[in-house]
mmCIF file of C-alpha atoms in Angstrom:
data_model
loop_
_atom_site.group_PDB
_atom_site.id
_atom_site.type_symbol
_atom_site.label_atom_id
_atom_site.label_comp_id
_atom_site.label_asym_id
_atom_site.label_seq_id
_atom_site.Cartn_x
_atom_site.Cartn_y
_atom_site.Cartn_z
ATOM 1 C CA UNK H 259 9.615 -18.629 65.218
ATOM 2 C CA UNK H 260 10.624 -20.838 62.141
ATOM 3 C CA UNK H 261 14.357 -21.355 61.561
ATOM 4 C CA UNK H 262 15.862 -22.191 58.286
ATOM 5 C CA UNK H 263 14.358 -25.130 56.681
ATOM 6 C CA UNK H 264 16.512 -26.996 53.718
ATOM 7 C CA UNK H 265 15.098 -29.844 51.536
ATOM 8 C CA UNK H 266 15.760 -32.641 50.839
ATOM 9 C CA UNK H 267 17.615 -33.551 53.983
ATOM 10 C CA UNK H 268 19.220 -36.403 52.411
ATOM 11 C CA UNK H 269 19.676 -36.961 48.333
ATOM 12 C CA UNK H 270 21.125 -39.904 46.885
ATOM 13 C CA UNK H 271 21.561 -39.290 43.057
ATOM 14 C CA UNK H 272 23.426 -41.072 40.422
ATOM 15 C CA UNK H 273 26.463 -39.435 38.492
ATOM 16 C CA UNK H 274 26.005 -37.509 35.646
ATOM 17 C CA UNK H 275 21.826 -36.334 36.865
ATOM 18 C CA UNK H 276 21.147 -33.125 38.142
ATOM 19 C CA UNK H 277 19.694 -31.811 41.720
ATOM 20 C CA UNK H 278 18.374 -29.250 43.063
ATOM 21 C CA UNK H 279 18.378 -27.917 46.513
ATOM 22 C CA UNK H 280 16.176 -25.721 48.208
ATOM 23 C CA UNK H 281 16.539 -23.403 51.298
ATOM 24 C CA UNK H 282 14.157 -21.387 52.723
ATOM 25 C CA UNK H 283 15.285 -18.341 54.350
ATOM 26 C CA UNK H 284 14.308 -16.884 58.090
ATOM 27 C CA UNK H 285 11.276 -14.447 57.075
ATOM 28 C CA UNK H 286 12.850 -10.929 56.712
ATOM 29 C CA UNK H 287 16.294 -12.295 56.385
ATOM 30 C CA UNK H 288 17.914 -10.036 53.471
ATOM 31 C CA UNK H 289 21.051 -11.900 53.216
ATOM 32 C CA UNK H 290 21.708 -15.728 52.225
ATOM 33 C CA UNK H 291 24.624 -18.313 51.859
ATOM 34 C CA UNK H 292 25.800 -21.349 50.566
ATOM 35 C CA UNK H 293 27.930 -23.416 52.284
ATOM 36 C CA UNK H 294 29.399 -26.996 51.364
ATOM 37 C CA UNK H 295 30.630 -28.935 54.108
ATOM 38 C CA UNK H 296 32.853 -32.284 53.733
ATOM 39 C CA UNK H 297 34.005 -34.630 55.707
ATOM 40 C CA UNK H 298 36.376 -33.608 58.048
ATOM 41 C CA UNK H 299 36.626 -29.793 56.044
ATOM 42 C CA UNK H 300 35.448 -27.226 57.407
ATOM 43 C CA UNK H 301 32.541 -25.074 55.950
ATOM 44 C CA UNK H 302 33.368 -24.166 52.121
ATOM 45 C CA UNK H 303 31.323 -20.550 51.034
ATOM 46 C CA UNK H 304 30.042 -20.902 47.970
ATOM 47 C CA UNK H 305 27.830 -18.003 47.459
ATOM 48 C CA UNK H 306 26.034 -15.537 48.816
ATOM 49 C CA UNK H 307 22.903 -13.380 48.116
ATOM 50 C CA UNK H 308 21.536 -9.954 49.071
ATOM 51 C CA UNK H 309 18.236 -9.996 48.076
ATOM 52 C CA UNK H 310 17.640 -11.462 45.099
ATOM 53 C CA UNK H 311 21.230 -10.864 43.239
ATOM 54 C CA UNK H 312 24.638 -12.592 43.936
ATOM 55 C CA UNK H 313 27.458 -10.259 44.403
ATOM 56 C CA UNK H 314 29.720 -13.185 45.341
ATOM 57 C CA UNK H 315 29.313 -16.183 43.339
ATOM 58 C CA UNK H 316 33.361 -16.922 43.836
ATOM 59 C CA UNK H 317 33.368 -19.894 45.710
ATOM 60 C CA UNK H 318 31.135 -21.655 43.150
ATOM 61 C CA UNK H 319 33.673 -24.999 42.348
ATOM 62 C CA UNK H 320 32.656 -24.834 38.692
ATOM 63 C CA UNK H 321 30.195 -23.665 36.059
ATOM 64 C CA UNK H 322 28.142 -26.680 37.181
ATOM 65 C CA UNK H 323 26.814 -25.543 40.364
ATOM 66 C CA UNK H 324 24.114 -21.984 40.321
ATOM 67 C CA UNK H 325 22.160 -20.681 42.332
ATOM 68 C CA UNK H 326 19.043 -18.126 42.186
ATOM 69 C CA UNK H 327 16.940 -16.493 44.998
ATOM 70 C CA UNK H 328 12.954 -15.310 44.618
ATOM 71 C CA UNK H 329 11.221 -13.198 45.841
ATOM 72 C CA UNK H 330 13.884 -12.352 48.303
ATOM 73 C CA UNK H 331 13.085 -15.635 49.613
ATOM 74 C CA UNK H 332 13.560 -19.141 48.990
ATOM 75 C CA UNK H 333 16.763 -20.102 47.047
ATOM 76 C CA UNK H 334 17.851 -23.020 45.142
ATOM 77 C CA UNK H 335 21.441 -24.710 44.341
ATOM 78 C CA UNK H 336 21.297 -26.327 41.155
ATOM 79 C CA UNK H 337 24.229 -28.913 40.321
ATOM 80 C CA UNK H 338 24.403 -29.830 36.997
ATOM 81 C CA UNK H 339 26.033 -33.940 35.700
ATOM 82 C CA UNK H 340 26.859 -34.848 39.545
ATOM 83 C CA UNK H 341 30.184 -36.364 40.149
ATOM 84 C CA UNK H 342 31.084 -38.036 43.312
ATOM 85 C CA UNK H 343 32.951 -35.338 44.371
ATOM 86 C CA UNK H 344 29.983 -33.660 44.697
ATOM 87 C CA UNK H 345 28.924 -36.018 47.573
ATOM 88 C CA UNK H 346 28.611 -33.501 50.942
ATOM 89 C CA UNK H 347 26.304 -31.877 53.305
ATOM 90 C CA UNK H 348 25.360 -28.508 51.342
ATOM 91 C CA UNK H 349 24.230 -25.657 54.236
ATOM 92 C CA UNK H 350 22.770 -22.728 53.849
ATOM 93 C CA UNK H 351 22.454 -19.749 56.154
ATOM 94 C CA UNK H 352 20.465 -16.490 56.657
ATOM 95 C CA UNK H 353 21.245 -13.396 58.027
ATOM 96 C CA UNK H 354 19.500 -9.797 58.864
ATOM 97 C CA UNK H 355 22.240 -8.084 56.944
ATOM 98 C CA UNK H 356 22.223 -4.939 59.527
ATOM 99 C CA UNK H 357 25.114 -3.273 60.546
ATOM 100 C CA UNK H 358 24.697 -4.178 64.065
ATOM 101 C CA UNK H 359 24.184 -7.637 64.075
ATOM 102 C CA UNK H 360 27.959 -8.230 63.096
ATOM 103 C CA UNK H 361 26.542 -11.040 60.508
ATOM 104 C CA UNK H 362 26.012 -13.351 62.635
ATOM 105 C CA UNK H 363 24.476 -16.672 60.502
ATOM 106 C CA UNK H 364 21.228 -18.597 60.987
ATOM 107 C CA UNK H 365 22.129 -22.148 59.682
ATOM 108 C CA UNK H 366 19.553 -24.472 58.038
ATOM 109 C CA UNK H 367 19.889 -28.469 59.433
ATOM 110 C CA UNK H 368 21.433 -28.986 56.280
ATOM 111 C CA UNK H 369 21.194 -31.321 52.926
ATOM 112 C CA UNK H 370 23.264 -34.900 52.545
ATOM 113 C CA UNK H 371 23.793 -35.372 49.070
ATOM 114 C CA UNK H 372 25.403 -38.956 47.912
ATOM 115 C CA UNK H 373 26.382 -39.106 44.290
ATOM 116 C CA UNK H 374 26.887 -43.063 43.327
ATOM 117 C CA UNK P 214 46.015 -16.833 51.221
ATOM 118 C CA UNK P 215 43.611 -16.096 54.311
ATOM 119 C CA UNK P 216 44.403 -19.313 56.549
ATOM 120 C CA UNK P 217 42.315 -20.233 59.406
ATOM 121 C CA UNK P 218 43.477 -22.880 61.823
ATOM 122 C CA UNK P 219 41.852 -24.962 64.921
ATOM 123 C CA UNK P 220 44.943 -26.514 66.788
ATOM 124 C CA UNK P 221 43.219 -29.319 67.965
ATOM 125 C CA UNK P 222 41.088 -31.401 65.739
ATOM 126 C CA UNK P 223 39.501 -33.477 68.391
ATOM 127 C CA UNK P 224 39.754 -32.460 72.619
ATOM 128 C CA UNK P 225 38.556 -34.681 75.580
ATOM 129 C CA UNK P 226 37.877 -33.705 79.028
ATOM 130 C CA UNK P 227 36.635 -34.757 81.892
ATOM 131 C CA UNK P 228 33.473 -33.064 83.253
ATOM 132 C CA UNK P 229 33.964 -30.328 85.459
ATOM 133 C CA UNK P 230 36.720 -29.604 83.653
ATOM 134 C CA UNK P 231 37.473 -26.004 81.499
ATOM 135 C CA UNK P 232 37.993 -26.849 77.944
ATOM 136 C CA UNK P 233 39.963 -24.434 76.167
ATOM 137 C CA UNK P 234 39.533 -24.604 72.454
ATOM 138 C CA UNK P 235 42.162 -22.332 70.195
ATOM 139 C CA UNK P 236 41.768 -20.394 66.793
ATOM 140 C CA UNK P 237 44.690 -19.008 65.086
ATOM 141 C CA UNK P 238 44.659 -17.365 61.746
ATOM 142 C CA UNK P 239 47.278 -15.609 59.398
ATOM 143 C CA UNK P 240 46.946 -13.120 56.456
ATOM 144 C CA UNK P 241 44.141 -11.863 57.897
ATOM 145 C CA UNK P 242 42.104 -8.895 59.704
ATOM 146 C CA UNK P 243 39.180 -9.840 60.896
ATOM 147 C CA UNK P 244 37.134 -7.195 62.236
ATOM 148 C CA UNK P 245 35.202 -9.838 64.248
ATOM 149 C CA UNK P 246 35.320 -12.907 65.295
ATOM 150 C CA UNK P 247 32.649 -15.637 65.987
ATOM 151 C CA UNK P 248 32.289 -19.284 67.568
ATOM 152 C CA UNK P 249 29.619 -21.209 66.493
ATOM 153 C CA UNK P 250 28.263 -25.019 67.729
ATOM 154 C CA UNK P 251 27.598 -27.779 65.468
ATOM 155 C CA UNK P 252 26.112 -31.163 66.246
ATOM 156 C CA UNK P 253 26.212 -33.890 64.643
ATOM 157 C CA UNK P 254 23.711 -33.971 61.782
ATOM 158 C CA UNK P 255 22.351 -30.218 62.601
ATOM 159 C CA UNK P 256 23.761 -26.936 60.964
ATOM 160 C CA UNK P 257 26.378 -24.455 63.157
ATOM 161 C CA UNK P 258 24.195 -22.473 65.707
ATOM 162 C CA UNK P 259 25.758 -19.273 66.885
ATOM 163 C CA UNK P 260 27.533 -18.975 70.518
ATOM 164 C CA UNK P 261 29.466 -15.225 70.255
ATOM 165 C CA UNK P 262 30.591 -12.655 68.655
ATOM 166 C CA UNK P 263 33.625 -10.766 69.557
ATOM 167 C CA UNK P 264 34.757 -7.796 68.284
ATOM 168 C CA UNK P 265 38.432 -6.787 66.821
ATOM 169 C CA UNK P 266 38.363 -3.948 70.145
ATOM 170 C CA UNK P 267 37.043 -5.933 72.489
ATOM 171 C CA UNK P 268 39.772 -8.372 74.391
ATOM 172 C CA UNK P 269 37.148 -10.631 76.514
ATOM 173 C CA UNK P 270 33.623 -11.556 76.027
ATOM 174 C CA UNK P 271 31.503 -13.709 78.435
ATOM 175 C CA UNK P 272 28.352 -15.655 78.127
ATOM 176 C CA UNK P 273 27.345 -18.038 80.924
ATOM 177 C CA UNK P 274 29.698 -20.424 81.200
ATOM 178 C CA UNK P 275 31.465 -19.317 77.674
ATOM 179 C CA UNK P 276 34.067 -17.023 77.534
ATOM 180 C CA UNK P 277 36.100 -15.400 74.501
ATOM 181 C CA UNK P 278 39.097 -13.846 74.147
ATOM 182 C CA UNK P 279 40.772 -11.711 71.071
ATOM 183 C CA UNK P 280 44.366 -11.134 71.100
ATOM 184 C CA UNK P 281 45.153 -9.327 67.343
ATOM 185 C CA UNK P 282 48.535 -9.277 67.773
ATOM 186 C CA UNK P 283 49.311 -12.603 68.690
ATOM 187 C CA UNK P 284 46.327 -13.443 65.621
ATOM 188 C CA UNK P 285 44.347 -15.796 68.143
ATOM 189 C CA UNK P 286 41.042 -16.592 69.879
ATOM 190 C CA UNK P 287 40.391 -18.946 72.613
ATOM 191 C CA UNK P 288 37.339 -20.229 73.719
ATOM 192 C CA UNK P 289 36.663 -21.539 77.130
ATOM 193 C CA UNK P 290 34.111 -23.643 78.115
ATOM 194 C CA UNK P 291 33.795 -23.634 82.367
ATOM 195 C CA UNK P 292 32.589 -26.454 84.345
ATOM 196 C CA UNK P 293 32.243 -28.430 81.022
ATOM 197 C CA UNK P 294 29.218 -31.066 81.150
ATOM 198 C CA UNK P 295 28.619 -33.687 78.823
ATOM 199 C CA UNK P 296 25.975 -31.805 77.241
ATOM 200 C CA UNK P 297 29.102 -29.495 75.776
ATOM 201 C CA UNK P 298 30.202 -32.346 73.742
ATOM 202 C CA UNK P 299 30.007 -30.903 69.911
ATOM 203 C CA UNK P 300 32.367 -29.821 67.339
ATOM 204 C CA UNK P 301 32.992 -25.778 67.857
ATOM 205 C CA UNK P 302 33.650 -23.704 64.262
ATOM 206 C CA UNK P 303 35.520 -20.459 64.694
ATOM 207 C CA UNK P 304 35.001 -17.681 61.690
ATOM 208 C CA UNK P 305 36.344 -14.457 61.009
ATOM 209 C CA UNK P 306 34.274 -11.882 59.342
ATOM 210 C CA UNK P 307 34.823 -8.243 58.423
ATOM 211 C CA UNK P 308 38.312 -7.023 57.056
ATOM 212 C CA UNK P 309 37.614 -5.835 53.938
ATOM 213 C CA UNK P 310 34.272 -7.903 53.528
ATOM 214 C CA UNK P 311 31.301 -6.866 54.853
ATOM 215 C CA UNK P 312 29.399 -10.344 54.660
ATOM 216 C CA UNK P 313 31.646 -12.767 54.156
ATOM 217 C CA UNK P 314 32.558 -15.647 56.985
ATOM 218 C CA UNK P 315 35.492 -17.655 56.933
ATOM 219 C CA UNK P 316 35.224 -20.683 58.726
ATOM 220 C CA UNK P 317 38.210 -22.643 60.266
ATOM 221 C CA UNK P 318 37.884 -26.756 60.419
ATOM 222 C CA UNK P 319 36.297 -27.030 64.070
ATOM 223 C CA UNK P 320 37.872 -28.958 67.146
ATOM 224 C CA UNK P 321 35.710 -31.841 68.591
ATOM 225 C CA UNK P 322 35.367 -31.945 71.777
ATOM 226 C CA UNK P 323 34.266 -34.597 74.027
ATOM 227 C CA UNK P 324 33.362 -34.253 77.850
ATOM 228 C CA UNK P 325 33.497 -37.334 79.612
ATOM 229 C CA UNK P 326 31.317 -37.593 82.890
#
């Protein structure tokens, strides 16, 4: 069956523009995450939905950087005025959110984003 | 703070070899614990789960172990093949979050034939 799919794969954006990022879930996947991975760091959470509603937006790095889910489905990471520290492979994950399956994460291939 | 650490950021071996790959963590009480694979390019794909009552765990050639006192899981990869080559994540999930993952850094490791 289909995995996680993330677009774009690779961005390359000037400072100061916005992006968005999309990631669409496993079908019947309840539970999604952002993750932002840097060089040599490991993976940073961001957020994470249930459904359609964020009960953990904490590891947002500023009120740049949102995030909504549809549908229960496909979810987008807006960041607002790039900087270069923005510049990172941005991951997001899926999950059946059942108490059995211990949470483990479905990871998308992931999105390269280059701020210049 | 919660603090994760893989002791080795980088581990080379030579084929054949069992590669033993370390996760400590502090200020923490994971009820699980999980090892994931990433290569390069590609997101973290899931390997095992391990549970905060459970000491060992095997899968194939992969085996787990979970020692809460001492705070550590090691991960041991038996007759290692080039194929193994990959950066390994460790997370710890549970303990007082239901959801939430936190990752360490990963160790790269490198089987040489």
């Amino acid at each position: 069956g289909a995995g996680v799919s993330q677009s774009p794969s690779n961005k390359v954006t000037e400072k100061g523009k916005d992006v968005e990022l999309r990631c669409d879930p496993i079908s019947g996947h309840t539970a999604l995450y952002w993750y932002r991975q840097s060089l040599g760091q490991g993976l940073e959470f961001l957020i994470y939905f249930q459904g359609n509603s964020a009960p953990d937006k904490s590891g947002l790095p500023s009120d740049r950087f949102s995030a909504e889910r549809t549908g229960g489905s496909v979810s987008t990471l807006t960041i607002q005025r790039t900087q270069q520290e923005d510049s990172a492979v941005y991951l997001c994950a899926s999950s059946p959110s059942l108490p059995s399956s211990y949470n483990e994460q479905f990871f998308g291939p992931g999105t390269r984003l280059t701020v210049l | 703070s919660q603090k994760i650490e893989q002791n080795s950021e980088a581990l080379n071996i030579q084929e054949g070899k069992t590669a033993t790959l370390t996760c400590n963590y502090t200020n923490y009480s994971p009820a699980y614990l999980q090892w994931y694979r990433q290569d390069p390019g590609r997101g973290p794909v899931f390997l095992l789960l391990i549970r905060e009552n459970e000491k060992e765990k095997r899968k194939e050639r992969l085996k787990v172990t979970f020692d809460t006192t001492l705070k550590q899981s090691l991960f041991h990869i038996t007759a290692s093949q080039p194929a193994d080559s990959a950066t390994y994540l460790c997370a710890l999930g549970g303990g007082g979050s239901n959801y939430k993952l936190t990752f360490g850094k990963g160790t790269l490791l490198t089987v040489n034939p």
